mmCIF file of C-alpha atoms in Angstrom:
data_model
loop_
_atom_site.group_PDB
_atom_site.id
_atom_site.type_symbol
_atom_site.label_atom_id
_atom_site.label_comp_id
_atom_site.label_asym_id
_atom_site.label_seq_id
_atom_site.Cartn_x
_atom_site.Cartn_y
_atom_site.Cartn_z
ATOM 1 C CA MET A 1 159.174 65.708 45.487
ATOM 2 C CA THR A 2 157.461 63.807 48.288
ATOM 3 C CA ALA A 3 156.214 60.246 47.861
ATOM 4 C CA THR A 4 152.671 59.539 48.934
ATOM 5 C CA THR A 5 151.068 56.269 49.885
ATOM 6 C CA SER A 6 147.472 57.420 49.697
ATOM 7 C CA ALA A 7 145.288 57.360 46.601
ATOM 8 C CA PRO A 8 144.840 60.604 44.680
ATOM 9 C CA ALA A 9 141.915 62.706 45.903
ATOM 10 C CA GLY A 10 138.557 61.507 44.610
ATOM 11 C CA ILE A 11 139.676 58.004 43.670
ATOM 12 C CA THR A 12 138.101 55.148 45.607
ATOM 13 C CA SER A 13 138.299 51.380 45.498
ATOM 14 C CA SER A 14 134.827 51.242 43.928
ATOM 15 C CA GLN A 15 136.383 52.554 40.729
ATOM 16 C CA THR A 16 137.608 49.034 40.038
ATOM 17 C CA VAL A 17 134.075 47.743 39.227
ATOM 18 C CA GLY A 18 134.393 47.792 35.421
ATOM 19 C CA PRO A 19 134.648 46.784 32.748
ATOM 20 C CA PHE A 20 134.747 43.009 33.372
ATOM 21 C CA PRO A 21 133.489 42.207 36.896
ATOM 22 C CA HIS A 22 131.230 39.439 35.603
ATOM 23 C CA GLU A 23 134.277 37.518 34.376
ATOM 24 C CA ALA A 24 136.096 37.820 37.682
ATOM 25 C CA TRP A 25 133.033 36.852 39.742
ATOM 26 C CA ARG A 26 131.835 33.794 37.819
ATOM 27 C CA TRP A 27 133.054 31.618 40.702
ATOM 28 C CA ALA A 28 130.972 33.625 43.190
ATOM 29 C CA PHE A 29 127.489 32.519 42.189
ATOM 30 C CA ASP A 30 125.402 29.514 41.408
ATOM 31 C CA ALA A 31 122.441 30.754 39.382
ATOM 32 C CA THR A 32 120.865 27.301 39.555
ATOM 33 C CA ALA A 33 120.865 27.102 43.357
ATOM 34 C CA LYS A 34 117.499 26.259 44.889
ATOM 35 C CA VAL A 35 116.267 28.489 47.668
ATOM 36 C CA ASP A 36 115.899 26.432 50.833
ATOM 37 C CA SER A 37 113.197 28.234 52.768
ATOM 38 C CA ASN A 38 110.562 27.363 55.332
ATOM 39 C CA ALA A 39 108.395 30.251 54.020
ATOM 40 C CA PRO A 40 106.557 30.794 50.729
ATOM 41 C CA THR A 41 108.751 32.181 47.946
ATOM 42 C CA VAL A 42 108.177 34.469 44.970
ATOM 43 C CA PHE A 43 110.222 35.234 41.876
ATOM 44 C CA ILE A 44 111.241 38.774 40.930
ATOM 45 C CA SER A 45 112.562 39.016 37.395
ATOM 46 C CA GLY A 46 113.385 41.726 34.927
ATOM 47 C CA VAL A 47 115.921 43.208 32.556
ATOM 48 C CA ILE A 48 118.678 45.695 33.341
ATOM 49 C CA ARG A 49 119.066 48.400 30.670
ATOM 50 C CA ASP A 50 121.560 51.146 29.907
ATOM 51 C CA GLY A 51 120.851 54.773 28.952
ATOM 52 C CA ASP A 52 120.051 53.797 25.363
ATOM 53 C CA GLY A 53 117.541 51.177 26.490
ATOM 54 C CA LYS A 54 119.855 48.332 25.481
ATOM 55 C CA PRO A 55 120.097 45.308 27.783
ATOM 56 C CA ILE A 56 123.244 45.144 29.910
ATOM 57 C CA ASP A 57 124.536 41.605 29.475
ATOM 58 C CA ASP A 58 127.378 41.792 31.977
ATOM 59 C CA ALA A 59 125.859 43.294 35.117
ATOM 60 C CA VAL A 60 126.007 41.697 38.545
ATOM 61 C CA ILE A 61 123.038 42.219 40.841
ATOM 62 C CA GLU A 62 123.122 41.483 44.553
ATOM 63 C CA ILE A 63 120.081 41.375 46.774
ATOM 64 C CA TRP A 64 119.673 41.338 50.518
ATOM 65 C CA SER A 65 116.316 40.417 51.978
ATOM 66 C CA PRO A 66 116.510 40.848 55.754
ATOM 67 C CA GLU A 67 112.856 39.875 56.109
ATOM 68 C CA ALA A 68 113.715 36.502 54.535
ATOM 69 C CA ALA A 69 116.818 35.724 56.569
ATOM 70 C CA ALA A 70 115.005 33.838 59.346
ATOM 71 C CA ALA A 71 113.237 31.598 56.816
ATOM 72 C CA GLU A 72 116.508 30.718 55.069
ATOM 73 C CA SER A 73 118.634 29.561 57.970
ATOM 74 C CA ALA A 74 119.985 26.665 55.885
ATOM 75 C CA HIS A 75 121.758 29.079 53.504
ATOM 76 C CA ALA A 76 125.362 30.150 54.046
ATOM 77 C CA ILE A 77 124.216 33.788 53.957
ATOM 78 C CA PRO A 78 120.444 33.788 54.588
ATOM 79 C CA GLY A 79 118.551 36.376 52.558
ATOM 80 C CA PHE A 80 121.505 37.132 50.238
ATOM 81 C CA ARG A 81 121.751 36.416 46.501
ATOM 82 C CA ARG A 82 124.174 37.400 43.742
ATOM 83 C CA MET A 83 123.157 36.987 40.123
ATOM 84 C CA PRO A 84 124.723 37.963 36.805
ATOM 85 C CA SER A 85 122.470 39.296 34.078
ATOM 86 C CA ASP A 86 122.302 36.969 31.091
ATOM 87 C CA ASP A 87 122.966 37.694 27.395
ATOM 88 C CA THR A 88 119.625 39.531 27.157
ATOM 89 C CA GLY A 89 120.144 41.560 30.354
ATOM 90 C CA ALA A 90 117.657 39.368 32.210
ATOM 91 C CA PHE A 91 117.851 38.385 35.866
ATOM 92 C CA ARG A 92 115.586 36.395 38.193
ATOM 93 C CA PHE A 93 115.633 36.059 41.969
ATOM 94 C CA GLU A 94 113.668 33.728 44.207
ATOM 95 C CA VAL A 95 112.850 35.524 47.449
ATOM 96 C CA SER A 96 111.316 34.162 50.656
ATOM 97 C CA LEU A 97 108.320 36.054 51.938
ATOM 98 C CA PRO A 98 108.110 36.946 55.610
ATOM 99 C CA THR A 99 105.443 35.234 57.689
ATOM 100 C CA SER A 100 103.943 38.605 58.672
ATOM 101 C CA PRO A 101 102.761 41.272 56.187
ATOM 102 C CA MET A 102 105.499 43.387 54.588
ATOM 103 C CA GLN A 103 103.863 46.619 55.845
ATOM 104 C CA GLY A 104 105.761 48.865 53.451
ATOM 105 C CA LYS A 105 109.128 47.187 53.886
ATOM 106 C CA PRO A 106 111.180 46.305 50.811
ATOM 107 C CA ALA A 107 111.077 42.736 49.548
ATOM 108 C CA MET A 108 114.782 43.178 48.861
ATOM 109 C CA PHE A 109 117.561 45.740 48.904
ATOM 110 C CA VAL A 110 119.580 45.775 45.682
ATOM 111 C CA THR A 111 123.168 46.588 44.722
ATOM 112 C CA VAL A 112 123.977 46.920 41.013
ATOM 113 C CA PHE A 113 127.443 46.498 39.529
ATOM 114 C CA ALA A 114 127.744 47.073 35.771
ATOM 115 C CA ARG A 115 130.047 48.309 33.043
ATOM 116 C CA GLY A 116 130.108 52.049 32.807
ATOM 117 C CA VAL A 117 129.045 52.329 36.440
ATOM 118 C CA VAL A 118 132.056 53.573 38.344
ATOM 119 C CA LYS A 119 130.387 53.240 41.726
ATOM 120 C CA HIS A 120 127.893 50.492 42.455
ATOM 121 C CA GLN A 121 124.293 51.652 42.861
ATOM 122 C CA PHE A 122 121.807 50.924 45.659
ATOM 123 C CA CYS A 123 118.028 50.684 45.570
ATOM 124 C CA ALA A 124 115.169 48.663 47.044
ATOM 125 C CA VAL A 125 112.267 46.691 45.587
ATOM 126 C CA PHE A 126 108.734 46.626 46.949
ATOM 127 C CA LEU A 127 105.920 44.274 45.922
ATOM 128 C CA SER A 128 102.943 45.937 44.243
ATOM 129 C CA ASP A 129 100.387 44.023 46.308
ATOM 130 C CA ASP A 130 101.856 45.127 49.663
ATOM 131 C CA THR A 131 99.021 46.968 51.391
ATOM 132 C CA GLY A 132 101.511 49.090 53.373
ATOM 133 C CA LEU A 133 103.134 50.880 50.414
ATOM 134 C CA ALA A 134 101.372 54.184 51.160
ATOM 135 C CA ASP A 135 102.924 54.205 54.645
ATOM 136 C CA SER A 136 106.436 53.118 53.609
ATOM 137 C CA ALA A 137 109.082 55.330 55.230
ATOM 138 C CA ILE A 138 111.432 54.653 52.313
ATOM 139 C CA LEU A 139 108.959 55.247 49.475
ATOM 140 C CA ASN A 140 107.648 58.421 51.100
ATOM 141 C CA GLN A 141 111.107 59.988 50.699
ATOM 142 C CA ILE A 142 110.778 59.682 46.913
ATOM 143 C CA PRO A 143 108.664 61.962 44.695
ATOM 144 C CA PRO A 144 105.382 60.160 43.915
ATOM 145 C CA ALA A 145 106.042 60.113 40.154
ATOM 146 C CA ARG A 146 109.306 58.177 40.693
ATOM 147 C CA ARG A 147 108.159 55.593 43.277
ATOM 148 C CA GLY A 148 107.022 53.152 40.596
ATOM 149 C CA THR A 149 110.647 52.509 39.610
ATOM 150 C CA LEU A 150 111.030 50.601 42.891
ATOM 151 C CA ILE A 151 107.807 48.591 42.740
ATOM 152 C CA ALA A 152 107.712 45.089 41.236
ATOM 153 C CA GLU A 153 104.415 44.466 39.449
ATOM 154 C CA LYS A 154 102.583 41.250 40.265
ATOM 155 C CA LEU A 155 102.135 38.950 37.242
ATOM 156 C CA THR A 156 100.920 35.751 38.922
ATOM 157 C CA ASP A 157 100.689 34.395 42.471
ATOM 158 C CA ARG A 158 104.449 33.803 42.562
ATOM 159 C CA GLU A 159 105.843 36.046 39.798
ATOM 160 C CA TYR A 160 106.717 39.755 39.854
ATOM 161 C CA ARG A 161 108.306 41.942 37.173
ATOM 162 C CA TRP A 162 110.800 44.707 37.967
ATOM 163 C CA ASP A 163 113.205 46.257 35.449
ATOM 164 C CA ILE A 164 116.313 48.253 36.243
ATOM 165 C CA TRP A 165 117.029 51.328 34.126
ATOM 166 C CA MET A 166 120.475 52.846 34.665
ATOM 167 C CA GLN A 167 119.589 56.151 32.938
ATOM 168 C CA THR A 168 116.860 57.966 30.923
ATOM 169 C CA ASP A 169 113.549 59.317 32.123
ATOM 170 C CA LYS A 170 112.744 55.751 33.274
ATOM 171 C CA GLU A 171 115.851 55.606 35.488
ATOM 172 C CA THR A 172 115.434 53.512 38.605
ATOM 173 C CA VAL A 173 115.666 55.514 41.815
ATOM 174 C CA PHE A 174 119.066 54.879 43.380
ATOM 175 C CA PHE A 175 119.959 55.825 46.940
ATOM 176 C CA ASP A 176 123.032 57.734 48.004
ATOM 177 C CA TYR A 177 124.423 56.547 51.338
ATOM 178 C CA GLU A 178 126.863 58.797 53.096
#
């Protein structure tokens, strides 16, 4: 018998995400933090749901908004946020808008960590009033019927709604990076 120091085939460090990451990461976020930005901001909110349509109350959602980084130079990590879902599966992010039009670029890139998800999931969110959506290099890689899962609908001048569905026919499009 030979001892091995490597992990068994197929097992990766991302398999340590569940079932209680929200408990371990409570120190890692301040959900009340004010966004310090020299650009206009908008709010993107929604609910994360599982395959049965039930809210996931212990997910952790990270966003990266490279277009906002320059406007948030006062932040420790400009353009980055980490937010737990609440007891109803709800989340809400304040995002700085770029000074130039989005032109089909995502408002934010998203990473989802949740119970039952062995490997974190990646997606992007676009704003419904972006006039460049039809020319988006990212959206054009997705079948037209599924693109809406990545588009936050405008509710008011500063509010957008975008829900995350982990499964079902409403499942959010997730990207596979290799």
